[in-house]
Coordinates of C-alpha atoms (C1' of nucleotides) in Angstrom, one line a residue:
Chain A
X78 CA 0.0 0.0 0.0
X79 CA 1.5 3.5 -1.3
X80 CA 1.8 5.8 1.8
X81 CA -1.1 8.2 0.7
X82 CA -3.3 5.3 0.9
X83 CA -2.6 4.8 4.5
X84 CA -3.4 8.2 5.3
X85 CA -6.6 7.8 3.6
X86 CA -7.4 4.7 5.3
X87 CA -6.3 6.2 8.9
X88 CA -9.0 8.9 8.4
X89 CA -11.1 6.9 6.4
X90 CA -11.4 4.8 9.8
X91 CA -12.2 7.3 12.2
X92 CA -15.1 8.7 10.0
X93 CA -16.5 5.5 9.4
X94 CA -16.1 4.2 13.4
X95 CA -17.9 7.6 14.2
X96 CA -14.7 8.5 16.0
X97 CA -15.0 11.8 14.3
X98 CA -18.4 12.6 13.8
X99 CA -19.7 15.0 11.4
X100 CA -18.2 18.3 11.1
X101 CA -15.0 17.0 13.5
X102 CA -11.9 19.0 12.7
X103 CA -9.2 16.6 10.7
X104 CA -5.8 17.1 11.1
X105 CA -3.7 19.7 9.2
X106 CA -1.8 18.8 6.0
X107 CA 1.2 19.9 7.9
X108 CA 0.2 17.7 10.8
X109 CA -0.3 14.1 9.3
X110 CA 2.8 15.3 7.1
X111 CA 4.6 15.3 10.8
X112 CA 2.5 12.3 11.9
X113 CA 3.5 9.9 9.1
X114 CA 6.8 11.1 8.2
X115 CA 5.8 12.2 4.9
X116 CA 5.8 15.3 2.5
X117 CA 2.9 17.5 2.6
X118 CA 2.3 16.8 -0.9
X119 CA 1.7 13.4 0.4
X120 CA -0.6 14.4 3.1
X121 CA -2.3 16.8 0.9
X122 CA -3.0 13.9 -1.3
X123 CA -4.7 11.7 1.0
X124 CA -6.7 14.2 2.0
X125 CA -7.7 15.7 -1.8
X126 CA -8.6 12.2 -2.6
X127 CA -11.0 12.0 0.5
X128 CA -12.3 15.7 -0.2
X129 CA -13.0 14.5 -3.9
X130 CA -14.7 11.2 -2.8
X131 CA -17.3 13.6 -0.3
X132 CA -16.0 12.3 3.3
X133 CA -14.5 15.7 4.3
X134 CA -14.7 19.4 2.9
X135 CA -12.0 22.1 2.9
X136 CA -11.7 25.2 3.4
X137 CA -8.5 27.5 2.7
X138 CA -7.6 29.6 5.6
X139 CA -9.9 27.3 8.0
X140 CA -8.9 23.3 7.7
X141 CA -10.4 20.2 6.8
X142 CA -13.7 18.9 8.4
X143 CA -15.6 15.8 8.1
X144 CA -18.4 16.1 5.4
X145 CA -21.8 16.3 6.6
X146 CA -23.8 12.7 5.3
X147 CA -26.3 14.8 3.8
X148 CA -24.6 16.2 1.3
X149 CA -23.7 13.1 0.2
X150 CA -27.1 11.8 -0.1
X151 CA -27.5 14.9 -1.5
X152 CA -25.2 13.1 -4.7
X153 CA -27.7 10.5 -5.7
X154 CA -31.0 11.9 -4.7
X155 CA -32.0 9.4 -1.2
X156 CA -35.0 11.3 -1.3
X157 CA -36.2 12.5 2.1
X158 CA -39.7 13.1 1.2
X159 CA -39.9 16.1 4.4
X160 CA -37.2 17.7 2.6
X161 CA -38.9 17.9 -0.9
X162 CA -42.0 19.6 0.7
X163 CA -40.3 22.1 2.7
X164 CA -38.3 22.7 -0.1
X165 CA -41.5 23.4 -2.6
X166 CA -42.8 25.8 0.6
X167 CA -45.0 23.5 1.7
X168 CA -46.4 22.8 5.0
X169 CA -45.4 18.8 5.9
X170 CA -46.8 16.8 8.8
X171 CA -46.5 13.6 9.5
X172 CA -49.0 11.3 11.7
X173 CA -47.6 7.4 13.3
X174 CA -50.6 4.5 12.5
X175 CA -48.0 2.5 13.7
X176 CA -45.6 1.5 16.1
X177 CA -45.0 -2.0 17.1
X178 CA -43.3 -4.9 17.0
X179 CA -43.5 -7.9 15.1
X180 CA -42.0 -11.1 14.2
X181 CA -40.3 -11.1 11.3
X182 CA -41.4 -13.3 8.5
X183 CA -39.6 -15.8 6.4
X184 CA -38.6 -13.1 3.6
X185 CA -37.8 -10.3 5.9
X186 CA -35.6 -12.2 8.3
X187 CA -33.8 -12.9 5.2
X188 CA -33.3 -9.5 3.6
X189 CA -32.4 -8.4 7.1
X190 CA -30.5 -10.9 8.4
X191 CA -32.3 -11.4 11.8
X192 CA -33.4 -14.9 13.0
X193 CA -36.7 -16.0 11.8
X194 CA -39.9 -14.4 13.8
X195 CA -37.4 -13.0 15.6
X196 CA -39.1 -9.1 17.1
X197 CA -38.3 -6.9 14.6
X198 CA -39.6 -2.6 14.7
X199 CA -42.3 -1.9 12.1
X200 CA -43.7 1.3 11.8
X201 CA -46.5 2.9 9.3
X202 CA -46.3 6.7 8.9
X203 CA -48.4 8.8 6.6
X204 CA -46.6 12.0 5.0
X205 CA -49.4 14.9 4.2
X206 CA -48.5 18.2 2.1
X207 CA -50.5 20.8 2.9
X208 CA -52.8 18.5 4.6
X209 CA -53.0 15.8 1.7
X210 CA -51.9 12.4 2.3
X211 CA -48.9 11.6 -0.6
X212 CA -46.9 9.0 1.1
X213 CA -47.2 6.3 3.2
X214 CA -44.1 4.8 4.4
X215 CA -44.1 1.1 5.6
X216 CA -40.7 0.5 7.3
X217 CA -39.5 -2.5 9.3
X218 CA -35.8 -1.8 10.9
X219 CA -33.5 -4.3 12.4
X220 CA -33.9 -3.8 16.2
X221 CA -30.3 -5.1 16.9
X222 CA -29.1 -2.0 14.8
X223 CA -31.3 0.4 16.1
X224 CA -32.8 -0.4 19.7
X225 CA -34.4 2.7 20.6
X226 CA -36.7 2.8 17.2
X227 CA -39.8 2.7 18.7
X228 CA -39.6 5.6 21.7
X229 CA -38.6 8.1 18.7
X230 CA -41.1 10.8 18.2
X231 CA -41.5 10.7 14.8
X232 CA -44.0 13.2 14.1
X233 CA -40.9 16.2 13.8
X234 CA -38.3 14.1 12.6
X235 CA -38.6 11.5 10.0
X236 CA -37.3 7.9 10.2
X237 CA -34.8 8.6 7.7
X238 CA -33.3 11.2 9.3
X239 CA -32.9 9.4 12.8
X240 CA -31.6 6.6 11.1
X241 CA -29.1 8.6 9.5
X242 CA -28.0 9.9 12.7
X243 CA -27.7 6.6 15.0
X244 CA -26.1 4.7 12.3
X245 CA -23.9 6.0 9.7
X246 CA -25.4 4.5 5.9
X247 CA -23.3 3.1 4.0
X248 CA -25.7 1.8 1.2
X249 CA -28.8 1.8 -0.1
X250 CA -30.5 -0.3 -3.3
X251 CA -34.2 1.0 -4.3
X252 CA -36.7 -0.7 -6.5
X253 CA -39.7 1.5 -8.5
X254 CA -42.8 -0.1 -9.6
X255 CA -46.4 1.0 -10.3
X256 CA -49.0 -0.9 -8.4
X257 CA -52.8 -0.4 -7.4
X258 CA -53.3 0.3 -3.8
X259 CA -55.3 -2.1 -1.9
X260 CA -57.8 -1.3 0.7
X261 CA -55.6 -0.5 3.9
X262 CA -53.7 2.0 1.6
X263 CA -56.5 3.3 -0.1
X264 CA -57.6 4.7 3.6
X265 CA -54.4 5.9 4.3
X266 CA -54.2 8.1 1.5
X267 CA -57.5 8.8 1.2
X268 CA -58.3 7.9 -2.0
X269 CA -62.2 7.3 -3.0
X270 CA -61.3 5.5 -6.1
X271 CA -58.4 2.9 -6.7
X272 CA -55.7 5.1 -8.8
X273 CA -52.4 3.4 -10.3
X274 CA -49.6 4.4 -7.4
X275 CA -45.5 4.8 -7.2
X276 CA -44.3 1.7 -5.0
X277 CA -40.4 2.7 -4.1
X278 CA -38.7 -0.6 -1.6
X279 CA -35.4 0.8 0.0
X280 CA -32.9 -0.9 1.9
X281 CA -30.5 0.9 3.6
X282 CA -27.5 -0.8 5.0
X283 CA -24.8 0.3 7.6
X284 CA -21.1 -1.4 8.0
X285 CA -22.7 -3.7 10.9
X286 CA -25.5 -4.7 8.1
X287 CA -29.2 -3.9 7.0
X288 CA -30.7 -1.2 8.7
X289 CA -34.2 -0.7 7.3
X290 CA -36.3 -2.1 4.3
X291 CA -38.5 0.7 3.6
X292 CA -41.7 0.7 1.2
X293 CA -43.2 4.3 0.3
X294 CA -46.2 4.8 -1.6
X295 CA -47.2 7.6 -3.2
X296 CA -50.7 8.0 -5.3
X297 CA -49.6 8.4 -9.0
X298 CA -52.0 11.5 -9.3
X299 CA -49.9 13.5 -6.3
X300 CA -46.3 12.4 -6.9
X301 CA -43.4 12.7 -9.7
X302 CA -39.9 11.5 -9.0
X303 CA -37.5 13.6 -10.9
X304 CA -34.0 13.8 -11.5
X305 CA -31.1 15.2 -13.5
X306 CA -27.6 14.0 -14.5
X307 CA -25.1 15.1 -17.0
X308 CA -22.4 13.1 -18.5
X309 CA -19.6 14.9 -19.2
X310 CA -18.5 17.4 -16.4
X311 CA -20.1 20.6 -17.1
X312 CA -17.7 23.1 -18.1
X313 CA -16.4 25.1 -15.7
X314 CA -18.0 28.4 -15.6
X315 CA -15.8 31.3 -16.3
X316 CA -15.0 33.5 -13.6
X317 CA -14.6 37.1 -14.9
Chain B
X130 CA -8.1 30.8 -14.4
X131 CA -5.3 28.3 -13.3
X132 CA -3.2 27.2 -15.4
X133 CA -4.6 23.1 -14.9
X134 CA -7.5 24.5 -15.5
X135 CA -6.5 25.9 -18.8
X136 CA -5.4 23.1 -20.1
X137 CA -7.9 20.9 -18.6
X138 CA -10.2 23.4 -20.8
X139 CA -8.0 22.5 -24.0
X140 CA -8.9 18.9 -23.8
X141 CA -12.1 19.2 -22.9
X142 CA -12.8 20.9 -25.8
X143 CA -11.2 18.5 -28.2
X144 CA -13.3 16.2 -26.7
X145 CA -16.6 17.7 -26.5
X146 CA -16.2 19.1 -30.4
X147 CA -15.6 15.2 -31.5
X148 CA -11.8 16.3 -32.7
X149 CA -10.6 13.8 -30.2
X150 CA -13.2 10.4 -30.8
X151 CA -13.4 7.8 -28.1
X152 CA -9.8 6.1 -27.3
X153 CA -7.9 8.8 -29.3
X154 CA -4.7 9.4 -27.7
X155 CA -4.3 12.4 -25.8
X156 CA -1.0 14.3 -25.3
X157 CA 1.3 12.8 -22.7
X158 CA 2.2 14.5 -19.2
X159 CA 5.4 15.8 -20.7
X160 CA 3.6 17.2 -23.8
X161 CA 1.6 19.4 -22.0
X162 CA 4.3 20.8 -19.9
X163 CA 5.8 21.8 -23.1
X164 CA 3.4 23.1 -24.9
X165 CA 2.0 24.7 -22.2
X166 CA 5.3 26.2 -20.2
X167 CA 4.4 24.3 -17.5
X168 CA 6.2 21.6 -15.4
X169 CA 5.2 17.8 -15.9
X170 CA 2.8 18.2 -12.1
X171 CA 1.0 21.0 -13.6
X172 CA 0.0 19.4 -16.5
X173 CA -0.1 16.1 -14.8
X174 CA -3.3 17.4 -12.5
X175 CA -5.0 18.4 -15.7
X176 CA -5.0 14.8 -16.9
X177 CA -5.8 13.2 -13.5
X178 CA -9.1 15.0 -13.1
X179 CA -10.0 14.7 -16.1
X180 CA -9.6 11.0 -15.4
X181 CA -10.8 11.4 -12.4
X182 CA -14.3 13.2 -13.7
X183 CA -14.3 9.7 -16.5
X184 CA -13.2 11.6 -19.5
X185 CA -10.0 9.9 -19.9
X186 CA -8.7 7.0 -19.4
X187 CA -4.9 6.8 -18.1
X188 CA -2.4 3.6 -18.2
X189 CA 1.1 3.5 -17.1
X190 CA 3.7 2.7 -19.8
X191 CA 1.0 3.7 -22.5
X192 CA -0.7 7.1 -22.2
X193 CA -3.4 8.6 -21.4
X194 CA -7.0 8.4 -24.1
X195 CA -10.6 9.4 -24.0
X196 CA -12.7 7.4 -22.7
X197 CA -15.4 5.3 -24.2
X198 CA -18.8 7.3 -23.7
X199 CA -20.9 3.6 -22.6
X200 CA -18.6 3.8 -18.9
X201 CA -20.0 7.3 -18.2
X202 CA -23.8 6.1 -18.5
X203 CA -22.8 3.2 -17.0
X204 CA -22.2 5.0 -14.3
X205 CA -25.6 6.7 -13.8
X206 CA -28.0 4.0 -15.4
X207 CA -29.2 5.8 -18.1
X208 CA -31.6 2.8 -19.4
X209 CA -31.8 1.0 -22.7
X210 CA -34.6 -1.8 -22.7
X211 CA -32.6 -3.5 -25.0
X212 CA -29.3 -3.7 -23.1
X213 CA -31.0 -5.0 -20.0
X214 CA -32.9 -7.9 -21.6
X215 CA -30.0 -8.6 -22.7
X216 CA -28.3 -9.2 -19.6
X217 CA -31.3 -11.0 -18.3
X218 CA -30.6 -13.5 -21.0
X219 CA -33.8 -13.2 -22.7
X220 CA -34.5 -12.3 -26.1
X221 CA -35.5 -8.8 -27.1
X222 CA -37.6 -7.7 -29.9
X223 CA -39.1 -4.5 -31.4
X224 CA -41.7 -3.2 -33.9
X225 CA -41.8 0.5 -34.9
X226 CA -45.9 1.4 -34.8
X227 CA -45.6 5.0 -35.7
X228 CA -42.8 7.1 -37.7
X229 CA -43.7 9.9 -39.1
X230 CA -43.0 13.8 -39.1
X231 CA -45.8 16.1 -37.6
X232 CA -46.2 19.5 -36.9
X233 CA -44.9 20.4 -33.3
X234 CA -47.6 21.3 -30.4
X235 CA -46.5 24.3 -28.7
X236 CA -45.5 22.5 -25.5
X237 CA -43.3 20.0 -27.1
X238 CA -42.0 23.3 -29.8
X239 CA -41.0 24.8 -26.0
X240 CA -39.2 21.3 -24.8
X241 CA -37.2 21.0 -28.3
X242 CA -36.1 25.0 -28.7
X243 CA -37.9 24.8 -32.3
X244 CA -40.7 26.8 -33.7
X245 CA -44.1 25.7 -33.5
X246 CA -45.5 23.9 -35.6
X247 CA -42.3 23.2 -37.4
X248 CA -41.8 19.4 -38.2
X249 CA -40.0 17.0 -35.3
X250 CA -40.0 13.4 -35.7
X251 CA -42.0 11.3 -34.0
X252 CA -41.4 7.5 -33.2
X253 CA -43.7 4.9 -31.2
X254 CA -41.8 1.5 -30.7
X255 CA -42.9 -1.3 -28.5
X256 CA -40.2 -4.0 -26.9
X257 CA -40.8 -7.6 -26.5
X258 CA -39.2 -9.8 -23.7
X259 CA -40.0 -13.3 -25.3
X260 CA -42.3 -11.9 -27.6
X261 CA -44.8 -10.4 -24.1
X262 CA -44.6 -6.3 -24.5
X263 CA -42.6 -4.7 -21.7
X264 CA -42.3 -0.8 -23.0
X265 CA -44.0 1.4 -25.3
X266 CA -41.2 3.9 -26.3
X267 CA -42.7 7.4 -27.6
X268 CA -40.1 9.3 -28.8
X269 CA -39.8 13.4 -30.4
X270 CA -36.7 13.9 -31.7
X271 CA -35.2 17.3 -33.0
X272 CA -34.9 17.0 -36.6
X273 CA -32.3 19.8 -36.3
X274 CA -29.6 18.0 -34.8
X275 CA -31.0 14.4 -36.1
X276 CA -32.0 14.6 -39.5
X277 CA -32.1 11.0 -40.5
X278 CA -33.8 9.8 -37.4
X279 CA -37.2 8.6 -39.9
X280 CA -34.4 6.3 -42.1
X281 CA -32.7 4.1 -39.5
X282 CA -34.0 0.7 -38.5
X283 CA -34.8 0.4 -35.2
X284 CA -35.7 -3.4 -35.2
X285 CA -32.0 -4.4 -34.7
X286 CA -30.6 -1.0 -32.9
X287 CA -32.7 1.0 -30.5
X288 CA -33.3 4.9 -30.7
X289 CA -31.5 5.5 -27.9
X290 CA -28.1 3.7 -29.3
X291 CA -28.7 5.3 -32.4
X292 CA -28.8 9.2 -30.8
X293 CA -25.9 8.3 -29.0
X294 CA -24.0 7.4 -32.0
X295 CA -24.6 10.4 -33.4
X296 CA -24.8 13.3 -31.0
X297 CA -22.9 13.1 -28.2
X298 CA -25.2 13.3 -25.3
X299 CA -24.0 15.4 -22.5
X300 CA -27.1 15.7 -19.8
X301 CA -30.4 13.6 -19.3
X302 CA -33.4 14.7 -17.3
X303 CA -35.8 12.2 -15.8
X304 CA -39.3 11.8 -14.3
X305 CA -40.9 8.9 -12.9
X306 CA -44.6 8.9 -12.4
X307 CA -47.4 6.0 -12.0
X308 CA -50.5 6.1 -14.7
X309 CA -53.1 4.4 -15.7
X310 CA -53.0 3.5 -19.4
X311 CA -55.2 4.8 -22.1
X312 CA -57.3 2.7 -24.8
X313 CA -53.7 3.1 -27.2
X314 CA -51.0 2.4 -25.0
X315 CA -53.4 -1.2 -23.6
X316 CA -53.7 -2.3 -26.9
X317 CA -49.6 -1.9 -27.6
X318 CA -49.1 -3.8 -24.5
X319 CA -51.2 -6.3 -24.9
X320 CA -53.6 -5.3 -21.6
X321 CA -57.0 -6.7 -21.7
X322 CA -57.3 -5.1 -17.7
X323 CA -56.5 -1.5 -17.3
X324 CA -53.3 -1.9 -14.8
X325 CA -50.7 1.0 -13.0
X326 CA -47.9 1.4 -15.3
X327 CA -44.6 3.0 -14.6
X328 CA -44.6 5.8 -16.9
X329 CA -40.7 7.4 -17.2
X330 CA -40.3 10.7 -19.3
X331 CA -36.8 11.1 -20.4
X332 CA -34.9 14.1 -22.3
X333 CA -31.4 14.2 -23.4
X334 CA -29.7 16.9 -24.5
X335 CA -26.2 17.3 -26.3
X336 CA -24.4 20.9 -26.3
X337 CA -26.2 22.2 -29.1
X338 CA -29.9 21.9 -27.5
X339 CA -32.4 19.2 -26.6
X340 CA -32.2 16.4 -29.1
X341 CA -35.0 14.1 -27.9
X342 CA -38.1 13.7 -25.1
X343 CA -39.1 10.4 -24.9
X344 CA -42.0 8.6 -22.6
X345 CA -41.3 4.8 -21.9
X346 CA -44.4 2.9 -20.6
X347 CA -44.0 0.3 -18.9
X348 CA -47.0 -2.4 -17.2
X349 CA -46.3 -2.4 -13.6
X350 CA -46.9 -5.9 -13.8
X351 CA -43.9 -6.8 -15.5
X352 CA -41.3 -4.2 -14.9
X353 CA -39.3 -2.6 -11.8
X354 CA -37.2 -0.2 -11.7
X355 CA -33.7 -1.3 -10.0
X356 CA -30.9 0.9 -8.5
X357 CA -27.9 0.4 -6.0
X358 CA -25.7 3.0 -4.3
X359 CA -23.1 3.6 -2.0
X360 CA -22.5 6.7 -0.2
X361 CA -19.1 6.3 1.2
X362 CA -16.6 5.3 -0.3
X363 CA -15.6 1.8 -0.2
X364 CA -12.7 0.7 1.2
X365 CA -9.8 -0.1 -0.7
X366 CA -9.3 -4.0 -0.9
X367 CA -6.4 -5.1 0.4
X368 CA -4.3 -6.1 -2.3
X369 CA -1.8 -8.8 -0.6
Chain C
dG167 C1' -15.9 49.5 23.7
dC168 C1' -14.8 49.5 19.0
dT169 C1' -11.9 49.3 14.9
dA170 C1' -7.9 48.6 12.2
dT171 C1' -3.8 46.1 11.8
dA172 C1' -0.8 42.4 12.0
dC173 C1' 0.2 37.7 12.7
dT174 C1' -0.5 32.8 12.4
dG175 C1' -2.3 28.6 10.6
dT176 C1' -4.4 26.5 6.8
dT177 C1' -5.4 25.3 2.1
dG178 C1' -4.4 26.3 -3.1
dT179 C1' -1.3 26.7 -7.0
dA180 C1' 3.1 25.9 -9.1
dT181 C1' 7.8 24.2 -9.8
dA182 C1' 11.9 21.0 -10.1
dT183 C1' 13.5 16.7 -9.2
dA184 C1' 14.1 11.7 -8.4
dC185 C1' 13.0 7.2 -8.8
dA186 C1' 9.6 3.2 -9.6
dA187 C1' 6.6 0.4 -12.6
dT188 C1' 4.7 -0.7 -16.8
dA189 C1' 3.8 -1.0 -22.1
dG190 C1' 5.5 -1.1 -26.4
dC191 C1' 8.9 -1.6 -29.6
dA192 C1' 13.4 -2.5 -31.6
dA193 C1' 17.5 -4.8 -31.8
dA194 C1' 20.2 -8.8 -30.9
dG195 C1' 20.7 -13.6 -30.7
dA196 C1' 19.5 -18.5 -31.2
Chain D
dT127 C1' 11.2 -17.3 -37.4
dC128 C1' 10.9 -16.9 -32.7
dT129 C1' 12.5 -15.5 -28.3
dT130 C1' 15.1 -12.7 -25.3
dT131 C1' 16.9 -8.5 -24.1
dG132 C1' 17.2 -3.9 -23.4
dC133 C1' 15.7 0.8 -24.5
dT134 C1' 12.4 4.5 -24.4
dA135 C1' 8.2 6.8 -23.5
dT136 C1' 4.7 7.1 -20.2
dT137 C1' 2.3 7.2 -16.0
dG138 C1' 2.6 6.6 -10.7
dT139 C1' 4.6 7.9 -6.2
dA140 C1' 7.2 10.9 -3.2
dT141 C1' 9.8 14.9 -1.8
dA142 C1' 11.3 19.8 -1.0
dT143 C1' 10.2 24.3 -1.8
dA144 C1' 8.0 28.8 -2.7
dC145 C1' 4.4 31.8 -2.8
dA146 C1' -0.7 33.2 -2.9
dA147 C1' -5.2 33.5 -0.8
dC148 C1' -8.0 33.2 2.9
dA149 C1' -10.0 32.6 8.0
dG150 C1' -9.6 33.5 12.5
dT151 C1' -7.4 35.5 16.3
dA152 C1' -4.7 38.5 19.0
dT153 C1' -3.0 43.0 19.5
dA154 C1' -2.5 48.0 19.2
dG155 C1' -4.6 52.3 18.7
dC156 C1' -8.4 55.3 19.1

DNA sequence: GCTATACTGTTGTATATACAATAGCAAAGA
DNA sequence: TCTTTGCTATTGTATATACAACAGTATAGC
């Protein structure tokens, strides 16, 4: 392993242990150039790399700092469905149907790799904008992972964001389909008439394992998903 | 500007303009530095973030070329039906329903930057997966940047592949909504039941303007949409 | 108390140099 | 003809140095 590598690695490790949590001061270029008995080319390389890859931002004249997670969720659109009201200035609330929990079922013990009908959390939350239902989010999460699931007060804070903050994600794989609602859902989002809907299913995983299988519905008549990318880096605007 | 930047700017715009096509050599480290008045480091960041951003590609003992354009969508799935049967090992077919020229409605004039009324091409292709429908593909396309869209045949190579032979696409906008399908788009698919399709609009643009706005239809029934991603970085393997 | 100034630490850009590792090719030799 | 050998061009890693640009703080002066 080349030396800048080990650098990386060292700081790679405290991130990811939550040794240095989010905004923690990282050591000077000049510092870890002390620390490992390198140049501080070679320190600044290590920590470019990482700056590059979105663990840490920099800042000339202030130092080096670990990188909030949202902004990199912000990367590949996790989408945070509190966040895309507020965001379109509207008013989100958020009401628990429910908090318990359950056994765990042949297929979920599997995708979260908990012991068959062993207790796992399952909680249904309905999302309103402006005082219309457009989500319902069906979540189990793995109880060894995340204890204290159930005493959260989720009515201010979404799921997704306390998970974020107990454990730090690592991954995440999401599946889209269209489906028709059945009854129970029809209720929760208030719909009088069966109306084709967007099914998302998230997993989330942190380094310990799967977090959360998630499955957020959103009536097709409410709720677009949108998103953007370009191929080539966009040319750098010019400055004056 | 800086002086990487500068010459990072150079390539990129042999790049962009098609001078350079995919794998043609760019100029080595020392090259630059001549060319340029710079030493090798200067020019040698130019090339590396260049690789690093997936416009190049960089061996040791060989050079440094651009990069094939398929690893940069690889990156951020843009879809192709065809592609992804494909890989599921199943055999893909396709039969063009509609392609014609007609006049452009102001909405789609506004999406395309041409006049109204001013002929676009227009495509409707459905895809087989063993012979059972799995996408209506309804396609404008610019007839600007495109003009002999209306003579390819697009049993063998899909639109898409085709406009990414011959414009080199540099952004892509999507939405993602649930539907229900109309009288038309049941009879392509082969529905006898109305049933929630996954309905994705697509447009791609290259640097001249907005070649193409697509909608891909899709039954729910027989199609998800997959994704995977990882927010940190993963950690080196450890080579020995 | 407030402001201007200077100082220090940090990141950003740029250079010159050295050596290592690899790919490709040419020349020498069997 | 085929293989080996060595050379050259190229990228990869690492170092030492210099100066610029900026943030934050301490200090001096009012």
């Amino acid at each position: 392993m080349t030396k800048y590598e080990s650098i990386k690695e060292h700081i790679y490790q405290k991130i990811e242990s939550g040794e240095w949590p989010e905004y923690h001061s990282v050591s000077s270029e000049n510092a870890l150039a002390n620390q490992f008995h390198v140049s501080r080319m070679t320190a600044r390389r290590a920590l470019q790399e990482l700056c590059d890859e979105g663990l840490v931002t920099r800042t000339r004249g202030s130092g080096t700092f670990v990188a909030p997670l949202k902004s990199q969720s912000a990367l590949l659109t996790i989408r945070n469905i509190a966040d895309e009201i507020r965001m379109r200035q509207h008013q989100h609330s958020a009401r628990v149907v429910k908090m318990e929990k359950v056994p765990a079922y042949p297929a979920l013990a599997t995708f979260l790799h908990v012991p068959i009908d062993s207790d796992v959390w399952h909680s249904v939350i309905v999302h309103y904008e402006n005082g219309q239902p457009v989500q319902v989010e069906d979540r189990y999460v793995n109880p060894r992972l995340v204890p204290d699931y159930g005493d959260q007060d989720f009515s201010e804070h979404t799921p997704h964001e306390y998970l974020c903050e107990v454990t730090p994600l690592t991954e995440a794989s999401h599946q889209i389909e269209a489906m028709a609602p059945d009854q129970q859902l029809m209720k929760w989002l208030q719909l009088n008439e069966p109306e084709p809907c967007l099914q998302i299913h998230r997993r989330t995983w942190c380094r310990d394992g799967v977090v959360s299988q998630a499955t957020l519905t959103h009536p097709g008549s409410r709720f677009r998903l949108g998103g953007h990318m370009t191929f080539r880096a966009p040319r750098k605007k010019v400055e004056e």
